[in-house]
Amino acid sequence: MKTIKISGKLYKPPIFIAGPCVVQKEENNIIENAREVKKAGAVMLRGGAFKPRSDPKSFQGLGEEGLKLLVQARDETNLPIVTEIMDASQIELFKKYDIDVWQIGARNMANSHLLKAIGRALPNDKAVLLKRGFAATKKELLFAIEYLTSNAGREQVMVCERGIRTFASGEYDRFTFDIDIIADLANDKNFPHLIIADPSHAAGRSELIENISLAAIAAGADGLIIETMLDNADRNKILCDANQATKISDLKKILEKAKRMWEIR
Ligand code: PEP
Ligand code: MN
């Protein structure tokens, strides 16, 4: 079984990561999300402080203040933090706040200079969550992993399928979730990296999250990363990816079923 050690703790599949798309202070606040996702079965907390938004007029994230809130959430719950690093200029901040898992987003997977810089800078006890670009082939994904590991000299990389662009994507979902690459990588006994599935960005809407999650685990994924919202939060006040946010009460059911799926597959 593949495992990963992060900040001194060993994680074994199934690895469930959950939390809001973006760190917010008031509506859908990160601290309460952290407490609730932990109760629902998540072992890591996600939340974006630096967001890669397509629309420059949209909320870009709280930046350093967001990292501070994530640290506060970690202090309260002991959940390691997964958050996106957009640019090499943020490396020092990621070290300063002792960020446990440095997420490299789909839009940056092909940024080889950033991959090299992160590979060199990543502290020994930290990890990377590398998302597959939405137009990236398997070969390009493997090259991106190589950029990270050859510079880091170790295997602290989890890879994440989050949906790709196809003729159908956008019609009833946001991206087409590529179940095949999960089955393919899981089947490869020499592929050493944990495979995490992100149903949220593929689906783009909360109703599809459960089915895609279970399918991903059945196909061989080692874990899930799911975007959440508090049950009593106002979806209209969520500043990023509101439609795909899974209510925590639903998250709990999804993770229970996903665990059962993982056990029987
Ligand atoms: C995210 O995780 O919020 C995100 C922006 O993901 P992706 O890079 O897969 O679009
Ligand atoms: Mn998101």
PDB file of C-alpha atoms and ligand atoms in Angstrom:
ATOM      1  CA  MET A   1       0.000   0.000   0.000  1.00  0.00           C
ATOM      2  CA  LYS A   2       1.257   3.487  -0.878  1.00  0.00           C
ATOM      3  CA  THR A   3       1.659   5.855   2.065  1.00  0.00           C
ATOM      4  CA  ILE A   4       2.946   9.385   2.572  1.00  0.00           C
ATOM      5  CA  LYS A   5       4.549  11.055   5.565  1.00  0.00           C
ATOM      6  CA  ILE A   6       3.655  14.706   6.003  1.00  0.00           C
ATOM      7  CA  SER A   7       4.774  16.923   8.890  1.00  0.00           C
ATOM      8  CA  GLY A   8       5.835  13.843  10.845  1.00  0.00           C
ATOM      9  CA  LYS A   9       2.597  11.902  10.419  1.00  0.00           C
ATOM     10  CA  LEU A  10       2.020   8.899   8.185  1.00  0.00           C
ATOM     11  CA  TYR A  11      -1.071   8.897   5.956  1.00  0.00           C
ATOM     12  CA  LYS A  12      -2.521   5.728   4.480  1.00  0.00           C
ATOM     13  CA  PRO A  13      -5.278   5.474   1.882  1.00  0.00           C
ATOM     14  CA  PRO A  14      -8.069   6.248   1.676  1.00  0.00           C
ATOM     15  CA  ILE A  15      -6.933   9.857   2.134  1.00  0.00           C
ATOM     16  CA  PHE A  16      -9.851  12.267   2.317  1.00  0.00           C
ATOM     17  CA  ILE A  17      -9.136  15.981   1.903  1.00  0.00           C
ATOM     18  CA  ALA A  18     -11.956  18.493   2.272  1.00  0.00           C
ATOM     19  CA  GLY A  19     -12.626  22.166   2.851  1.00  0.00           C
ATOM     20  CA  PRO A  20     -13.871  25.233   1.026  1.00  0.00           C
ATOM     21  CA  CYS A  21     -12.581  26.287  -2.381  1.00  0.00           C
ATOM     22  CA  VAL A  22     -11.469  29.609  -0.980  1.00  0.00           C
ATOM     23  CA  VAL A  23     -10.609  30.712   2.562  1.00  0.00           C
ATOM     24  CA  GLN A  24     -13.277  33.136   3.794  1.00  0.00           C
ATOM     25  CA  LYS A  25     -13.587  34.903   7.118  1.00  0.00           C
ATOM     26  CA  GLU A  26     -17.312  35.335   7.498  1.00  0.00           C
ATOM     27  CA  GLU A  27     -19.666  33.276   5.330  1.00  0.00           C
ATOM     28  CA  ASN A  28     -18.554  29.642   5.095  1.00  0.00           C
ATOM     29  CA  ASN A  29     -15.611  30.447   7.359  1.00  0.00           C
ATOM     30  CA  ILE A  30     -12.567  28.239   7.283  1.00  0.00           C
ATOM     31  CA  ILE A  31     -12.323  27.556  11.017  1.00  0.00           C
ATOM     32  CA  GLU A  32     -15.790  26.064  11.261  1.00  0.00           C
ATOM     33  CA  ASN A  33     -15.256  24.171   8.003  1.00  0.00           C
ATOM     34  CA  ALA A  34     -12.100  22.658   9.494  1.00  0.00           C
ATOM     35  CA  ARG A  35     -13.922  21.430  12.595  1.00  0.00           C
ATOM     36  CA  GLU A  36     -16.801  20.037  10.549  1.00  0.00           C
ATOM     37  CA  VAL A  37     -14.790  18.290   7.818  1.00  0.00           C
ATOM     38  CA  LYS A  38     -12.747  16.598  10.531  1.00  0.00           C
ATOM     39  CA  LYS A  39     -15.925  15.283  12.147  1.00  0.00           C
ATOM     40  CA  ALA A  40     -17.106  14.120   8.707  1.00  0.00           C
ATOM     41  CA  GLY A  41     -13.985  11.982   8.207  1.00  0.00           C
ATOM     42  CA  ALA A  42     -11.476  14.204   6.388  1.00  0.00           C
ATOM     43  CA  VAL A  43      -7.808  13.862   7.369  1.00  0.00           C
ATOM     44  CA  MET A  44      -6.570  17.054   5.671  1.00  0.00           C
ATOM     45  CA  LEU A  45      -8.031  20.542   5.246  1.00  0.00           C
ATOM     46  CA  ARG A  46      -8.072  22.312   1.891  1.00  0.00           C
ATOM     47  CA  GLY A  47      -8.652  26.033   1.267  1.00  0.00           C
ATOM     48  CA  GLY A  48      -7.280  28.526  -1.255  1.00  0.00           C
ATOM     49  CA  ALA A  49      -5.591  31.747  -0.162  1.00  0.00           C
ATOM     50  CA  PHE A  50      -4.126  32.578  -3.576  1.00  0.00           C
ATOM     51  CA  LYS A  51      -6.721  31.759  -6.225  1.00  0.00           C
ATOM     52  CA  PRO A  52      -6.166  31.210  -9.950  1.00  0.00           C
ATOM     53  CA  ARG A  53      -9.343  32.964 -11.186  1.00  0.00           C
ATOM     54  CA  SER A  54     -10.249  33.077 -14.864  1.00  0.00           C
ATOM     55  CA  ASP A  55     -12.114  36.379 -14.441  1.00  0.00           C
ATOM     56  CA  PRO A  56      -9.815  39.171 -13.191  1.00  0.00           C
ATOM     57  CA  LYS A  57     -12.835  40.928 -11.642  1.00  0.00           C
ATOM     58  CA  SER A  58     -13.586  37.981  -9.346  1.00  0.00           C
ATOM     59  CA  PHE A  59     -12.321  37.520  -5.759  1.00  0.00           C
ATOM     60  CA  GLN A  60      -8.662  36.570  -5.898  1.00  0.00           C
ATOM     61  CA  GLY A  61      -8.330  35.179  -2.351  1.00  0.00           C
ATOM     62  CA  LEU A  62      -7.185  36.644   0.971  1.00  0.00           C
ATOM     63  CA  GLY A  63      -3.480  36.046   0.273  1.00  0.00           C
ATOM     64  CA  GLU A  64      -1.255  35.963   3.370  1.00  0.00           C
ATOM     65  CA  GLU A  65      -4.237  36.625   5.623  1.00  0.00           C
ATOM     66  CA  GLY A  66      -5.775  33.437   4.216  1.00  0.00           C
ATOM     67  CA  LEU A  67      -2.646  31.469   5.134  1.00  0.00           C
ATOM     68  CA  LYS A  68      -2.883  32.829   8.691  1.00  0.00           C
ATOM     69  CA  LEU A  69      -6.490  31.668   8.957  1.00  0.00           C
ATOM     70  CA  LEU A  70      -5.506  28.234   7.656  1.00  0.00           C
ATOM     71  CA  VAL A  71      -2.818  28.019  10.345  1.00  0.00           C
ATOM     72  CA  GLN A  72      -5.420  28.945  12.961  1.00  0.00           C
ATOM     73  CA  ALA A  73      -7.690  26.184  11.617  1.00  0.00           C
ATOM     74  CA  ARG A  74      -4.788  23.717  11.752  1.00  0.00           C
ATOM     75  CA  ASP A  75      -3.976  24.730  15.343  1.00  0.00           C
ATOM     76  CA  GLU A  76      -7.570  24.016  16.358  1.00  0.00           C
ATOM     77  CA  THR A  77      -8.036  20.721  14.559  1.00  0.00           C
ATOM     78  CA  ASN A  78      -4.547  19.290  13.946  1.00  0.00           C
ATOM     79  CA  LEU A  79      -5.513  18.780  10.304  1.00  0.00           C
ATOM     80  CA  PRO A  80      -2.629  19.438   7.899  1.00  0.00           C
ATOM     81  CA  ILE A  81      -3.270  22.235   5.397  1.00  0.00           C
ATOM     82  CA  VAL A  82      -3.494  21.815   1.625  1.00  0.00           C
ATOM     83  CA  THR A  83      -3.335  25.147  -0.221  1.00  0.00           C
ATOM     84  CA  GLU A  84      -2.329  26.374  -3.661  1.00  0.00           C
ATOM     85  CA  ILE A  85       0.970  28.068  -4.430  1.00  0.00           C
ATOM     86  CA  MET A  86       0.653  30.187  -7.566  1.00  0.00           C
ATOM     87  CA  ASP A  87       4.090  31.637  -7.966  1.00  0.00           C
ATOM     88  CA  ALA A  88       7.689  31.109  -6.841  1.00  0.00           C
ATOM     89  CA  SER A  89       7.535  34.462  -5.021  1.00  0.00           C
ATOM     90  CA  GLN A  90       5.175  32.765  -2.506  1.00  0.00           C
ATOM     91  CA  ILE A  91       7.669  30.049  -1.511  1.00  0.00           C
ATOM     92  CA  GLU A  92       8.951  32.024   1.480  1.00  0.00           C
ATOM     93  CA  LEU A  93       5.407  32.527   2.784  1.00  0.00           C
ATOM     94  CA  PHE A  94       4.692  28.811   2.419  1.00  0.00           C
ATOM     95  CA  LYS A  95       7.772  28.072   4.493  1.00  0.00           C
ATOM     96  CA  LYS A  96       6.959  30.769   7.038  1.00  0.00           C
ATOM     97  CA  TYR A  97       3.501  29.328   7.690  1.00  0.00           C
ATOM     98  CA  ASP A  98       4.786  25.755   7.547  1.00  0.00           C
ATOM     99  CA  ILE A  99       2.259  24.763   4.863  1.00  0.00           C
ATOM    100  CA  ASP A 100       1.964  20.980   4.887  1.00  0.00           C
ATOM    101  CA  VAL A 101       0.834  20.272   1.319  1.00  0.00           C
ATOM    102  CA  TRP A 102       1.719  22.701  -1.470  1.00  0.00           C
ATOM    103  CA  GLN A 103      -0.956  22.442  -4.144  1.00  0.00           C
ATOM    104  CA  ILE A 104       0.075  23.109  -7.721  1.00  0.00           C
ATOM    105  CA  GLY A 105      -3.057  23.891  -9.688  1.00  0.00           C
ATOM    106  CA  ALA A 106      -4.175  22.660 -13.085  1.00  0.00           C
ATOM    107  CA  ARG A 107      -3.235  25.997 -14.644  1.00  0.00           C
ATOM    108  CA  ASN A 108       0.334  25.710 -13.395  1.00  0.00           C
ATOM    109  CA  MET A 109       1.044  22.043 -14.066  1.00  0.00           C
ATOM    110  CA  ALA A 110       2.960  22.941 -17.207  1.00  0.00           C
ATOM    111  CA  ASN A 111       4.944  25.759 -15.576  1.00  0.00           C
ATOM    112  CA  SER A 112       8.245  23.909 -15.509  1.00  0.00           C
ATOM    113  CA  HIS A 113      10.125  26.790 -13.875  1.00  0.00           C
ATOM    114  CA  LEU A 114       7.670  26.863 -10.990  1.00  0.00           C
ATOM    115  CA  LEU A 115       7.872  23.056 -10.692  1.00  0.00           C
ATOM    116  CA  LYS A 116      11.661  23.225 -10.511  1.00  0.00           C
ATOM    117  CA  ALA A 117      11.600  26.021  -7.937  1.00  0.00           C
ATOM    118  CA  ILE A 118       9.111  24.138  -5.739  1.00  0.00           C
ATOM    119  CA  GLY A 119      11.037  20.894  -6.142  1.00  0.00           C
ATOM    120  CA  ARG A 120      14.135  22.633  -4.829  1.00  0.00           C
ATOM    121  CA  ALA A 121      12.398  24.570  -2.050  1.00  0.00           C
ATOM    122  CA  LEU A 122       9.997  21.977  -0.625  1.00  0.00           C
ATOM    123  CA  PRO A 123      10.995  21.165   2.963  1.00  0.00           C
ATOM    124  CA  ASN A 124      11.745  17.476   3.568  1.00  0.00           C
ATOM    125  CA  ASP A 125       8.671  16.775   5.635  1.00  0.00           C
ATOM    126  CA  LYS A 126       6.190  18.523   3.304  1.00  0.00           C
ATOM    127  CA  ALA A 127       4.373  17.281   0.198  1.00  0.00           C
ATOM    128  CA  VAL A 128       3.014  18.514  -3.118  1.00  0.00           C
ATOM    129  CA  LEU A 129      -0.480  17.913  -4.498  1.00  0.00           C
ATOM    130  CA  LEU A 130      -0.013  18.196  -8.253  1.00  0.00           C
ATOM    131  CA  LYS A 131      -3.187  18.690 -10.242  1.00  0.00           C
ATOM    132  CA  ARG A 132      -3.351  17.469 -13.805  1.00  0.00           C
ATOM    133  CA  GLY A 133      -3.732  20.316 -16.297  1.00  0.00           C
ATOM    134  CA  PHE A 134      -7.110  20.218 -18.020  1.00  0.00           C
ATOM    135  CA  ALA A 135      -5.462  19.777 -21.398  1.00  0.00           C
ATOM    136  CA  ALA A 136      -2.516  17.680 -20.243  1.00  0.00           C
ATOM    137  CA  THR A 137      -1.717  14.230 -21.579  1.00  0.00           C
ATOM    138  CA  LYS A 138      -0.512  11.470 -19.280  1.00  0.00           C
ATOM    139  CA  LYS A 139       3.010  11.958 -20.619  1.00  0.00           C
ATOM    140  CA  GLU A 140       2.955  15.659 -19.749  1.00  0.00           C
ATOM    141  CA  LEU A 141       1.691  14.823 -16.262  1.00  0.00           C
ATOM    142  CA  LEU A 142       4.550  12.356 -15.773  1.00  0.00           C
ATOM    143  CA  PHE A 143       7.036  14.991 -16.961  1.00  0.00           C
ATOM    144  CA  ALA A 144       5.627  17.475 -14.435  1.00  0.00           C
ATOM    145  CA  ILE A 145       6.077  14.904 -11.656  1.00  0.00           C
ATOM    146  CA  GLU A 146       9.643  14.367 -12.859  1.00  0.00           C
ATOM    147  CA  TYR A 147      10.378  18.099 -12.663  1.00  0.00           C
ATOM    148  CA  LEU A 148       9.289  18.045  -9.032  1.00  0.00           C
ATOM    149  CA  THR A 149      10.885  14.828  -7.881  1.00  0.00           C
ATOM    150  CA  SER A 150      14.185  15.177  -9.712  1.00  0.00           C
ATOM    151  CA  ASN A 151      14.680  18.513  -8.020  1.00  0.00           C
ATOM    152  CA  ALA A 152      13.348  17.370  -4.676  1.00  0.00           C
ATOM    153  CA  GLY A 153      15.134  14.042  -4.906  1.00  0.00           C
ATOM    154  CA  ARG A 154      12.219  12.277  -3.260  1.00  0.00           C
ATOM    155  CA  GLU A 155       8.696  11.094  -3.878  1.00  0.00           C
ATOM    156  CA  GLN A 156       6.634  13.558  -1.849  1.00  0.00           C
ATOM    157  CA  VAL A 157       4.105  14.098  -4.630  1.00  0.00           C
ATOM    158  CA  MET A 158       0.427  13.181  -4.758  1.00  0.00           C
ATOM    159  CA  VAL A 159      -1.197  13.507  -8.184  1.00  0.00           C
ATOM    160  CA  CYS A 160      -4.735  14.669  -8.743  1.00  0.00           C
ATOM    161  CA  GLU A 161      -7.189  14.134 -11.599  1.00  0.00           C
ATOM    162  CA  ARG A 162      -9.658  17.064 -11.631  1.00  0.00           C
ATOM    163  CA  GLY A 163     -11.269  16.805 -15.056  1.00  0.00           C
ATOM    164  CA  ILE A 164     -10.170  17.644 -18.575  1.00  0.00           C
ATOM    165  CA  ARG A 165     -11.628  19.637 -21.476  1.00  0.00           C
ATOM    166  CA  THR A 166     -13.472  17.537 -24.048  1.00  0.00           C
ATOM    167  CA  PHE A 167     -16.204  18.173 -26.625  1.00  0.00           C
ATOM    168  CA  ALA A 168     -18.723  17.339 -23.888  1.00  0.00           C
ATOM    169  CA  SER A 169     -17.340  19.306 -20.965  1.00  0.00           C
ATOM    170  CA  GLY A 170     -19.459  22.261 -20.006  1.00  0.00           C
ATOM    171  CA  GLU A 171     -22.717  20.765 -21.208  1.00  0.00           C
ATOM    172  CA  TYR A 172     -23.780  18.952 -18.021  1.00  0.00           C
ATOM    173  CA  ASP A 173     -20.594  19.310 -15.995  1.00  0.00           C
ATOM    174  CA  ARG A 174     -17.616  21.641 -15.857  1.00  0.00           C
ATOM    175  CA  PHE A 175     -14.873  19.324 -17.096  1.00  0.00           C
ATOM    176  CA  THR A 176     -14.941  15.675 -18.157  1.00  0.00           C
ATOM    177  CA  PHE A 177     -13.694  13.546 -15.269  1.00  0.00           C
ATOM    178  CA  ASP A 178     -11.092  11.185 -16.694  1.00  0.00           C
ATOM    179  CA  ILE A 179     -11.707   7.945 -14.846  1.00  0.00           C
ATOM    180  CA  ASP A 180      -9.425   6.111 -17.270  1.00  0.00           C
ATOM    181  CA  ILE A 181      -6.224   7.814 -16.147  1.00  0.00           C
ATOM    182  CA  ILE A 182      -7.014   6.837 -12.563  1.00  0.00           C
ATOM    183  CA  ALA A 183      -7.473   3.196 -13.558  1.00  0.00           C
ATOM    184  CA  ASP A 184      -4.365   3.348 -15.700  1.00  0.00           C
ATOM    185  CA  LEU A 185      -2.091   4.868 -13.024  1.00  0.00           C
ATOM    186  CA  ALA A 186      -3.544   2.645 -10.298  1.00  0.00           C
ATOM    187  CA  ASN A 187      -2.847  -0.379 -12.445  1.00  0.00           C
ATOM    188  CA  ASP A 188       0.804   0.545 -12.870  1.00  0.00           C
ATOM    189  CA  LYS A 189       2.643  -1.221 -10.062  1.00  0.00           C
ATOM    190  CA  ASN A 190       5.694   0.975 -10.639  1.00  0.00           C
ATOM    191  CA  PHE A 191       3.818   4.270 -10.216  1.00  0.00           C
ATOM    192  CA  PRO A 192       4.777   5.300  -6.684  1.00  0.00           C
ATOM    193  CA  HIS A 193       2.519   8.322  -6.170  1.00  0.00           C
ATOM    194  CA  LEU A 194      -0.794   8.502  -4.369  1.00  0.00           C
ATOM    195  CA  ILE A 195      -3.675   9.198  -6.745  1.00  0.00           C
ATOM    196  CA  ILE A 196      -6.210  11.715  -5.496  1.00  0.00           C
ATOM    197  CA  ALA A 197      -9.492  12.391  -7.297  1.00  0.00           C
ATOM    198  CA  ASP A 198     -11.148  15.817  -7.343  1.00  0.00           C
ATOM    199  CA  PRO A 199     -14.816  15.372  -8.289  1.00  0.00           C
ATOM    200  CA  SER A 200     -15.663  18.985  -7.396  1.00  0.00           C
ATOM    201  CA  HIS A 201     -13.900  20.778 -10.249  1.00  0.00           C
ATOM    202  CA  ALA A 202     -14.939  18.114 -12.769  1.00  0.00           C
ATOM    203  CA  ALA A 203     -18.613  18.145 -11.817  1.00  0.00           C
ATOM    204  CA  GLY A 204     -19.010  21.847 -11.195  1.00  0.00           C
ATOM    205  CA  ARG A 205     -22.238  21.080  -9.331  1.00  0.00           C
ATOM    206  CA  SER A 206     -22.791  19.481  -5.982  1.00  0.00           C
ATOM    207  CA  GLU A 207     -25.390  16.880  -7.090  1.00  0.00           C
ATOM    208  CA  LEU A 208     -22.767  14.890  -9.008  1.00  0.00           C
ATOM    209  CA  ILE A 209     -20.063  14.729  -6.338  1.00  0.00           C
ATOM    210  CA  GLU A 210     -21.132  11.482  -4.657  1.00  0.00           C
ATOM    211  CA  ASN A 211     -21.355   9.385  -7.810  1.00  0.00           C
ATOM    212  CA  ILE A 212     -18.092  10.674  -9.257  1.00  0.00           C
ATOM    213  CA  SER A 213     -16.334  10.133  -5.911  1.00  0.00           C
ATOM    214  CA  LEU A 214     -17.443   6.516  -5.694  1.00  0.00           C
ATOM    215  CA  ALA A 215     -16.524   5.884  -9.327  1.00  0.00           C
ATOM    216  CA  ALA A 216     -13.049   7.351  -8.734  1.00  0.00           C
ATOM    217  CA  ILE A 217     -12.426   5.140  -5.708  1.00  0.00           C
ATOM    218  CA  ALA A 218     -13.735   2.098  -7.600  1.00  0.00           C
ATOM    219  CA  ALA A 219     -11.316   2.919 -10.421  1.00  0.00           C
ATOM    220  CA  GLY A 220      -8.351   2.873  -8.054  1.00  0.00           C
ATOM    221  CA  ALA A 221      -7.992   6.351  -6.531  1.00  0.00           C
ATOM    222  CA  ASP A 222      -6.218   6.470  -3.167  1.00  0.00           C
ATOM    223  CA  GLY A 223      -8.231   9.415  -1.954  1.00  0.00           C
ATOM    224  CA  LEU A 224     -10.511  12.351  -2.675  1.00  0.00           C
ATOM    225  CA  ILE A 225     -10.347  16.124  -2.443  1.00  0.00           C
ATOM    226  CA  ILE A 226     -13.795  17.675  -2.097  1.00  0.00           C
ATOM    227  CA  GLU A 227     -14.867  21.324  -1.805  1.00  0.00           C
ATOM    228  CA  THR A 228     -17.280  22.014   1.016  1.00  0.00           C
ATOM    229  CA  MET A 229     -19.701  24.446   2.567  1.00  0.00           C
ATOM    230  CA  LEU A 230     -21.247  24.621   6.006  1.00  0.00           C
ATOM    231  CA  ASP A 231     -24.818  23.342   6.028  1.00  0.00           C
ATOM    232  CA  ASN A 232     -26.110  26.736   7.160  1.00  0.00           C
ATOM    233  CA  ALA A 233     -23.935  28.871   4.852  1.00  0.00           C
ATOM    234  CA  ASP A 234     -25.553  30.956   2.116  1.00  0.00           C
ATOM    235  CA  ARG A 235     -24.411  29.542  -1.219  1.00  0.00           C
ATOM    236  CA  ASN A 236     -24.800  32.993  -2.781  1.00  0.00           C
ATOM    237  CA  LYS A 237     -22.158  34.389  -0.460  1.00  0.00           C
ATOM    238  CA  ILE A 238     -19.496  31.805  -1.310  1.00  0.00           C
ATOM    239  CA  LEU A 239     -16.905  33.726  -3.289  1.00  0.00           C
ATOM    240  CA  CYS A 240     -15.507  30.926  -5.441  1.00  0.00           C
ATOM    241  CA  ASP A 241     -16.937  27.724  -6.984  1.00  0.00           C
ATOM    242  CA  ALA A 242     -20.197  28.008  -5.060  1.00  0.00           C
ATOM    243  CA  ASN A 243     -22.205  25.596  -7.236  1.00  0.00           C
ATOM    244  CA  GLN A 244     -19.896  22.684  -6.612  1.00  0.00           C
ATOM    245  CA  ALA A 245     -19.627  23.062  -2.822  1.00  0.00           C
ATOM    246  CA  THR A 246     -20.728  19.921  -0.974  1.00  0.00           C
ATOM    247  CA  LYS A 247     -22.653  20.452   2.264  1.00  0.00           C
ATOM    248  CA  ILE A 248     -20.806  18.897   5.189  1.00  0.00           C
ATOM    249  CA  SER A 249     -23.757  16.665   6.062  1.00  0.00           C
ATOM    250  CA  ASP A 250     -23.521  15.229   2.534  1.00  0.00           C
ATOM    251  CA  LEU A 251     -19.730  15.019   2.775  1.00  0.00           C
ATOM    252  CA  LYS A 252     -20.041  12.722   5.766  1.00  0.00           C
ATOM    253  CA  LYS A 253     -22.250  10.304   3.817  1.00  0.00           C
ATOM    254  CA  ILE A 254     -20.007  10.459   0.756  1.00  0.00           C
ATOM    255  CA  LEU A 255     -16.861   9.694   2.757  1.00  0.00           C
ATOM    256  CA  GLU A 256     -18.530   6.804   4.567  1.00  0.00           C
ATOM    257  CA  LYS A 257     -19.588   5.275   1.244  1.00  0.00           C
ATOM    258  CA  ALA A 258     -16.192   5.998  -0.317  1.00  0.00           C
ATOM    259  CA  LYS A 259     -14.489   4.178   2.532  1.00  0.00           C
ATOM    260  CA  ARG A 260     -16.728   1.171   1.981  1.00  0.00           C
ATOM    261  CA  MET A 261     -16.007   1.279  -1.744  1.00  0.00           C
ATOM    262  CA  TRP A 262     -12.282   1.434  -1.010  1.00  0.00           C
ATOM    263  CA  GLU A 263     -12.561  -1.627   1.250  1.00  0.00           C
ATOM    264  CA  ILE A 264     -14.384  -3.805  -1.263  1.00  0.00           C
ATOM    265  CA  ARG A 265     -12.632  -2.841  -4.492  1.00  0.00           C
TER     266      ARG A 265
HETATM  267  C1  PEP B   1      -8.847  24.490  -6.624  1.00  0.00           C
HETATM  268  O1  PEP B   1      -8.482  23.424  -6.113  1.00  0.00           O
HETATM  269  O2  PEP B   1      -9.576  25.311  -6.055  1.00  0.00           O
HETATM  270  C2  PEP B   1      -8.470  24.757  -8.035  1.00  0.00           C
HETATM  271  C3  PEP B   1      -8.407  26.005  -8.499  1.00  0.00           C
HETATM  272  O3  PEP B   1      -8.256  23.636  -8.742  1.00  0.00           O
HETATM  273  P1  PEP B   1      -7.744  23.412 -10.244  1.00  0.00           P
HETATM  274  O4  PEP B   1      -6.335  23.905 -10.272  1.00  0.00           O
HETATM  275  O5  PEP B   1      -7.878  21.948 -10.422  1.00  0.00           O
HETATM  276  O6  PEP B   1      -8.655  24.206 -11.152  1.00  0.00           O
HETATM  277 MN    MN B   2     -12.231  25.548  -6.505  1.00  0.00          MN
END
